[in-house]
């Protein structure tokens, strides 16, 4: 029975550049925390933002903070450490939380797509369909769904016997890297099951998001004025951009063809994806969402502008 794993993902990095990578990822990590906390504080303090769309945005910021905290601090420590080991239990815990918050993020993007669909395609019924109670229930279901997915995948993977090696060729307890270390007749079937579960859940979310936007675009095209079409579509731009970034980066990493130096490039890209996508979210929402941007400016002006005599 393996008691600990050795993480060798960073051994493929140019060792003389690790301090520079450390500083770069540390700055992105801190900005991710501060940016998402700023969004949450602004939504909480501005009564004009107490709407379903911003409730979902707060939940999304929370999931991104927790996902980042689950992986990045240990990753930063390992970058400057000579002995990059992780215990069996810590590895299972890290995998559970990374899957839980990762799937919660995808489920929230799906719910936010549904919110935009109801707001644009059924505006007269919006307050009834997206009441505060309904929104709280939807957010609760996304967190519950993420927890179930995280627990299910973690139990399946760590039910296996690891006997080939204790060396994980990644910078954290990555599921596919762990499956390669397992032995036994059930290895291939478990690997296929995990892949099918993850892909089905993520592609199901993406399918429902795309379906929502098909109806949204159809409704927008029926608006007679160009100004009305632009104003309506602008409420979707931030969410749509995050969806493209989230699924686009994941597709590049997991669907690109394997090459002779794929391990080096995969580790670098996966590290960047893990830190960079949560880093982009607060930037996209604060820059592309005029209402949120104005609320942030107003909040800063209230706190930092000198009091008039």
Tab-separated table of C-alpha atoms in Angstrom:
chain	number	residue	atom	x	y	z
A	1	UNK	CA	0.000	0.000	0.000
A	2	UNK	CA	1.419	3.375	-1.043
A	3	UNK	CA	1.690	5.753	1.924
A	4	UNK	CA	2.828	8.807	-0.022
A	5	UNK	CA	3.283	10.016	-3.586
A	6	UNK	CA	6.130	11.972	-5.147
A	7	UNK	CA	5.112	14.846	-7.434
A	8	UNK	CA	7.616	15.268	-10.257
A	9	UNK	CA	5.689	17.627	-12.524
A	10	UNK	CA	8.007	20.534	-11.801
A	11	UNK	CA	11.100	18.475	-12.614
A	12	UNK	CA	10.267	19.058	-16.300
A	13	UNK	CA	10.430	22.847	-15.785
A	14	UNK	CA	13.724	24.671	-16.447
A	15	UNK	CA	15.031	24.699	-12.871
A	16	UNK	CA	16.719	28.101	-13.180
A	17	UNK	CA	13.362	29.613	-14.173
A	18	UNK	CA	11.365	28.165	-11.256
A	19	UNK	CA	11.727	31.312	-9.072
A	20	UNK	CA	10.371	33.426	-11.946
A	21	UNK	CA	7.476	31.001	-12.466
A	22	UNK	CA	6.869	31.050	-8.692
A	23	UNK	CA	6.622	34.848	-8.606
A	24	UNK	CA	4.374	34.925	-11.689
A	25	UNK	CA	1.956	32.305	-10.320
A	26	UNK	CA	2.025	33.873	-6.841
A	27	UNK	CA	0.970	37.252	-8.233
A	28	UNK	CA	-1.833	35.641	-10.234
A	29	UNK	CA	-2.930	33.685	-7.154
A	30	UNK	CA	-3.088	36.826	-4.999
A	31	UNK	CA	-4.924	38.753	-7.712
A	32	UNK	CA	-7.414	35.884	-8.069
A	33	UNK	CA	-8.196	36.029	-4.365
A	34	UNK	CA	-8.397	39.825	-4.214
A	35	UNK	CA	-10.365	40.154	-7.466
A	36	UNK	CA	-12.999	37.601	-6.512
A	37	UNK	CA	-13.254	38.955	-2.968
A	38	UNK	CA	-13.740	42.449	-4.419
A	39	UNK	CA	-16.595	41.200	-6.599
A	40	UNK	CA	-18.236	39.455	-3.639
A	41	UNK	CA	-17.866	42.519	-1.388
A	42	UNK	CA	-19.257	44.844	-4.076
A	43	UNK	CA	-22.280	42.646	-4.738
A	44	UNK	CA	-22.892	42.333	-1.005
A	45	UNK	CA	-22.673	46.090	-0.329
A	46	UNK	CA	-24.565	47.425	-3.380
A	47	UNK	CA	-28.307	46.877	-3.092
A	48	UNK	CA	-28.734	47.456	-6.836
A	49	UNK	CA	-26.763	44.246	-7.428
A	50	UNK	CA	-28.972	42.070	-5.233
A	51	UNK	CA	-30.345	40.214	-8.251
A	52	UNK	CA	-30.160	36.544	-9.338
A	53	UNK	CA	-27.400	37.190	-11.879
A	54	UNK	CA	-25.084	38.652	-9.228
A	55	UNK	CA	-26.044	36.013	-6.658
A	56	UNK	CA	-24.779	33.420	-9.137
A	57	UNK	CA	-21.679	35.544	-9.761
A	58	UNK	CA	-20.931	35.568	-6.015
A	59	UNK	CA	-21.290	31.789	-5.914
A	60	UNK	CA	-18.975	31.517	-8.941
A	61	UNK	CA	-16.363	33.738	-7.262
A	62	UNK	CA	-16.584	31.583	-4.131
A	63	UNK	CA	-16.022	28.381	-6.116
A	64	UNK	CA	-13.027	29.928	-7.897
A	65	UNK	CA	-11.449	31.048	-4.630
A	66	UNK	CA	-11.890	27.602	-3.074
A	67	UNK	CA	-10.636	25.810	-6.197
A	68	UNK	CA	-7.552	28.013	-6.238
A	69	UNK	CA	-6.916	27.543	-2.507
A	70	UNK	CA	-7.250	23.758	-2.882
A	71	UNK	CA	-4.379	23.534	-5.385
A	72	UNK	CA	-2.264	26.669	-5.751
A	73	UNK	CA	-0.711	27.166	-2.256
A	74	UNK	CA	0.752	23.659	-2.216
A	75	UNK	CA	1.830	24.053	-5.840
A	76	UNK	CA	3.726	27.243	-4.951
A	77	UNK	CA	5.447	25.549	-2.003
A	78	UNK	CA	6.438	22.581	-4.186
A	79	UNK	CA	7.939	24.874	-6.815
A	80	UNK	CA	10.641	25.950	-4.366
A	81	UNK	CA	10.946	22.635	-2.519
A	82	UNK	CA	13.436	19.872	-3.222
A	83	UNK	CA	11.240	17.094	-1.772
A	84	UNK	CA	7.803	17.266	-3.382
A	85	UNK	CA	5.874	14.527	-1.613
A	86	UNK	CA	2.236	14.280	-0.588
A	87	UNK	CA	0.633	11.708	1.702
A	88	UNK	CA	-2.013	9.292	0.480
A	89	UNK	CA	-4.747	11.028	2.508
A	90	UNK	CA	-3.672	14.544	1.488
A	91	UNK	CA	-3.673	13.453	-2.147
A	92	UNK	CA	-7.220	12.074	-1.843
A	93	UNK	CA	-8.346	15.265	-0.069
A	94	UNK	CA	-6.804	17.479	-2.732
A	95	UNK	CA	-8.465	15.481	-5.507
A	96	UNK	CA	-11.854	15.628	-3.767
A	97	UNK	CA	-11.790	19.399	-3.322
A	98	UNK	CA	-10.390	20.114	-6.792
A	99	UNK	CA	-13.138	18.019	-8.408
A	100	UNK	CA	-15.830	19.418	-6.125
A	101	UNK	CA	-15.038	23.064	-6.848
A	102	UNK	CA	-14.218	22.383	-10.505
A	103	UNK	CA	-17.562	20.709	-11.181
A	104	UNK	CA	-19.379	23.318	-9.080
A	105	UNK	CA	-17.832	25.970	-11.323
A	106	UNK	CA	-19.179	24.220	-14.436
A	107	UNK	CA	-22.626	23.726	-12.904
A	108	UNK	CA	-22.765	27.415	-11.945
A	109	UNK	CA	-21.866	28.456	-15.498
A	110	UNK	CA	-24.751	26.293	-16.683
A	111	UNK	CA	-27.163	27.903	-14.191
A	112	UNK	CA	-25.965	31.374	-15.208
A	113	UNK	CA	-26.735	30.467	-18.831
A	114	UNK	CA	-30.234	29.442	-17.779
A	115	UNK	CA	-30.624	32.739	-15.900
A	116	UNK	CA	-29.749	34.711	-19.052
A	117	UNK	CA	-32.157	32.540	-21.074
A	118	UNK	CA	-35.054	33.274	-18.710
A	119	UNK	CA	-34.204	36.999	-18.516
A	120	UNK	CA	-34.142	37.426	-22.316
A	121	UNK	CA	-36.619	34.841	-23.577
A	122	UNK	CA	-39.196	35.084	-20.746
A	123	UNK	CA	-38.741	38.578	-19.220
A	124	UNK	CA	-42.325	38.851	-17.936
A	125	UNK	CA	-41.971	35.622	-15.964
A	126	UNK	CA	-38.425	36.282	-14.785
A	127	UNK	CA	-39.277	37.383	-11.233
A	128	UNK	CA	-41.484	34.336	-10.776
A	129	UNK	CA	-39.096	31.792	-12.304
A	130	UNK	CA	-35.964	33.255	-10.710
A	131	UNK	CA	-37.180	34.189	-7.242
A	132	UNK	CA	-34.699	34.486	-4.380
A	133	UNK	CA	-35.777	31.112	-3.042
A	134	UNK	CA	-35.377	29.472	-6.454
A	135	UNK	CA	-31.931	30.991	-6.946
A	136	UNK	CA	-30.765	29.850	-3.495
A	137	UNK	CA	-32.047	26.367	-4.279
A	138	UNK	CA	-30.225	26.307	-7.630
A	139	UNK	CA	-26.946	27.410	-6.020
A	140	UNK	CA	-27.369	24.744	-3.329
A	141	UNK	CA	-27.927	22.089	-5.992
A	142	UNK	CA	-24.766	23.118	-7.846
A	143	UNK	CA	-22.683	22.793	-4.677
A	144	UNK	CA	-24.343	19.488	-3.807
A	145	UNK	CA	-23.780	18.223	-7.356
A	146	UNK	CA	-20.125	19.260	-7.279
A	147	UNK	CA	-19.634	17.522	-3.922
A	148	UNK	CA	-21.249	14.309	-5.177
A	149	UNK	CA	-19.089	14.317	-8.316
A	150	UNK	CA	-15.946	15.005	-6.279
A	151	UNK	CA	-16.727	12.258	-3.774
A	152	UNK	CA	-17.679	9.737	-6.466
A	153	UNK	CA	-14.536	10.220	-8.559
A	154	UNK	CA	-12.260	10.279	-5.487
A	155	UNK	CA	-13.739	7.072	-4.058
A	156	UNK	CA	-13.466	5.308	-7.420
A	157	UNK	CA	-9.818	6.299	-7.909
A	158	UNK	CA	-8.593	5.673	-4.354
A	159	UNK	CA	-10.390	2.347	-4.164
A	160	UNK	CA	-7.709	1.083	-6.576
A	161	UNK	CA	-4.413	-0.490	-5.572
A	162	UNK	CA	-1.324	1.535	-6.461
A	163	UNK	CA	1.647	-0.765	-6.984
A	164	UNK	CA	3.403	0.330	-10.183
A	165	UNK	CA	5.064	3.384	-8.652
A	166	UNK	CA	4.447	6.253	-6.260
A	167	UNK	CA	5.686	8.903	-8.709
A	168	UNK	CA	2.977	11.222	-10.090
A	169	UNK	CA	4.040	12.951	-13.294
A	170	UNK	CA	2.095	16.084	-12.507
A	171	UNK	CA	2.226	19.052	-10.140
A	172	UNK	CA	-0.796	17.891	-8.091
A	173	UNK	CA	-2.851	14.727	-7.594
A	174	UNK	CA	-4.161	14.612	-11.133
A	175	UNK	CA	-6.667	11.821	-11.746
A	176	UNK	CA	-5.252	10.524	-15.040
A	177	UNK	CA	-1.709	10.523	-13.672
A	178	UNK	CA	-2.874	8.539	-10.636
A	179	UNK	CA	-4.774	6.000	-12.730
A	180	UNK	CA	-1.540	5.171	-14.551
A	181	UNK	CA	-0.038	4.052	-11.242
A	182	UNK	CA	-2.799	1.566	-10.408
A	183	UNK	CA	-2.618	-2.144	-11.063
A	184	UNK	CA	-5.145	-4.944	-11.330
A	185	UNK	CA	-7.653	-6.219	-13.826
A	186	UNK	CA	-10.112	-3.420	-13.129
A	187	UNK	CA	-7.667	-0.643	-14.069
A	188	UNK	CA	-8.850	-0.099	-17.652
A	189	UNK	CA	-12.555	-0.269	-16.746
A	190	UNK	CA	-12.114	2.197	-13.864
A	191	UNK	CA	-10.155	4.574	-16.078
A	192	UNK	CA	-12.905	4.459	-18.704
A	193	UNK	CA	-15.595	4.959	-16.041
A	194	UNK	CA	-13.882	8.026	-14.561
A	195	UNK	CA	-13.359	9.575	-18.002
A	196	UNK	CA	-16.978	8.923	-19.002
A	197	UNK	CA	-18.335	10.394	-15.753
A	198	UNK	CA	-16.228	13.556	-16.045
A	199	UNK	CA	-16.747	14.064	-19.771
A	200	UNK	CA	-20.500	13.387	-19.551
A	201	UNK	CA	-20.961	15.926	-16.748
A	202	UNK	CA	-18.846	18.634	-18.384
A	203	UNK	CA	-20.212	18.114	-21.885
A	204	UNK	CA	-23.740	18.002	-20.490
A	205	UNK	CA	-23.187	21.432	-18.922
A	206	UNK	CA	-21.699	22.761	-22.164
A	207	UNK	CA	-24.593	21.361	-24.219
A	208	UNK	CA	-27.182	23.082	-21.999
A	209	UNK	CA	-25.228	26.357	-22.114
A	210	UNK	CA	-25.063	26.210	-25.934
A	211	UNK	CA	-28.774	25.356	-26.076
A	212	UNK	CA	-29.570	28.356	-23.864
A	213	UNK	CA	-27.619	30.659	-26.174
A	214	UNK	CA	-29.332	29.285	-29.266
A	215	UNK	CA	-32.658	30.439	-27.804
A	216	UNK	CA	-31.082	33.684	-26.554
A	217	UNK	CA	-29.661	34.579	-29.989
A	218	UNK	CA	-32.996	33.731	-31.626
A	219	UNK	CA	-34.793	36.057	-29.179
A	220	UNK	CA	-32.243	38.860	-29.657
A	221	UNK	CA	-32.566	38.694	-33.450
A	222	UNK	CA	-36.305	39.342	-33.095
A	223	UNK	CA	-35.631	42.698	-31.371
A	224	UNK	CA	-36.328	45.384	-34.002
A	225	UNK	CA	-33.726	47.997	-33.049
A	226	UNK	CA	-29.964	47.518	-33.289
A	227	UNK	CA	-29.512	49.397	-30.018
A	228	UNK	CA	-31.930	47.049	-28.275
A	229	UNK	CA	-30.141	43.998	-29.643
A	230	UNK	CA	-26.770	45.345	-28.517
A	231	UNK	CA	-28.028	46.260	-25.037
A	232	UNK	CA	-29.635	42.863	-24.545
A	233	UNK	CA	-26.637	40.889	-25.775
A	234	UNK	CA	-24.269	42.950	-23.605
A	235	UNK	CA	-25.831	41.324	-20.508
A	236	UNK	CA	-24.501	37.970	-21.754
A	237	UNK	CA	-20.991	38.952	-22.857
A	238	UNK	CA	-19.212	38.367	-19.524
A	239	UNK	CA	-20.760	34.961	-18.983
A	240	UNK	CA	-20.190	33.875	-22.572
A	241	UNK	CA	-16.539	34.974	-22.412
A	242	UNK	CA	-15.949	32.954	-19.232
A	243	UNK	CA	-17.547	29.877	-20.826
A	244	UNK	CA	-15.307	30.189	-23.902
A	245	UNK	CA	-12.192	30.645	-21.735
A	246	UNK	CA	-13.112	27.779	-19.393
A	247	UNK	CA	-13.909	25.198	-22.060
A	248	UNK	CA	-11.450	26.555	-24.611
A	249	UNK	CA	-8.420	26.189	-22.351
A	250	UNK	CA	-9.567	22.753	-21.173
A	251	UNK	CA	-9.963	21.595	-24.787
A	252	UNK	CA	-6.486	22.799	-25.708
A	253	UNK	CA	-4.938	20.902	-22.790
A	254	UNK	CA	-6.852	17.632	-22.925
A	255	UNK	CA	-7.659	17.271	-26.634
A	256	UNK	CA	-4.415	18.401	-28.250
A	257	UNK	CA	-2.412	15.647	-29.980
A	258	UNK	CA	0.400	14.061	-27.998
A	259	UNK	CA	3.900	14.936	-29.179
A	260	UNK	CA	7.426	13.934	-28.226
A	261	UNK	CA	7.639	16.711	-25.617
A	262	UNK	CA	3.996	16.481	-24.534
A	263	UNK	CA	4.791	15.820	-20.852
A	264	UNK	CA	6.768	19.050	-20.508
A	265	UNK	CA	4.237	21.158	-22.386
A	266	UNK	CA	1.243	19.484	-20.710
A	267	UNK	CA	2.577	20.239	-17.234
A	268	UNK	CA	3.283	23.871	-18.113
A	269	UNK	CA	-0.117	24.324	-19.780
A	270	UNK	CA	-1.994	22.548	-16.983
A	271	UNK	CA	-0.236	24.700	-14.373
A	272	UNK	CA	-1.095	27.856	-16.280
A	273	UNK	CA	-4.696	26.714	-16.806
A	274	UNK	CA	-5.153	25.971	-13.090
A	275	UNK	CA	-3.949	29.432	-12.053
A	276	UNK	CA	-4.823	31.528	-15.101
A	277	UNK	CA	-8.533	30.790	-15.635
A	278	UNK	CA	-9.615	31.796	-12.094
A	279	UNK	CA	-7.327	34.836	-12.509
A	280	UNK	CA	-9.200	35.906	-15.676
A	281	UNK	CA	-12.731	35.662	-14.288
A	282	UNK	CA	-12.735	38.772	-12.055
A	283	UNK	CA	-11.022	40.757	-14.827
A	284	UNK	CA	-13.614	39.737	-17.426
A	285	UNK	CA	-16.613	40.377	-15.186
A	286	UNK	CA	-15.345	43.701	-13.851
A	287	UNK	CA	-14.360	45.028	-17.299
A	288	UNK	CA	-17.142	43.609	-19.489
A	289	UNK	CA	-20.031	44.142	-17.060
A	290	UNK	CA	-20.802	47.864	-16.994
A	291	UNK	CA	-23.167	47.632	-14.018
A	292	UNK	CA	-20.603	45.806	-11.885
A	293	UNK	CA	-17.786	48.091	-13.045
A	294	UNK	CA	-19.769	51.191	-12.057
A	295	UNK	CA	-20.642	49.640	-8.694
A	296	UNK	CA	-16.956	48.916	-7.993
A	297	UNK	CA	-16.030	52.511	-8.910
A	298	UNK	CA	-18.798	53.870	-6.692
A	299	UNK	CA	-17.674	51.662	-3.812
A	300	UNK	CA	-14.064	52.861	-4.135
A	301	UNK	CA	-15.160	56.499	-4.352
A	302	UNK	CA	-17.192	56.161	-1.147
A	303	UNK	CA	-14.264	54.617	0.750
A	304	UNK	CA	-11.298	56.547	-0.580
A	305	UNK	CA	-12.566	59.962	-1.740
A	306	UNK	CA	-11.998	62.759	0.785
A	307	UNK	CA	-15.035	63.830	2.776
A	308	UNK	CA	-16.490	67.125	1.703
A	309	UNK	CA	-16.396	69.776	4.357
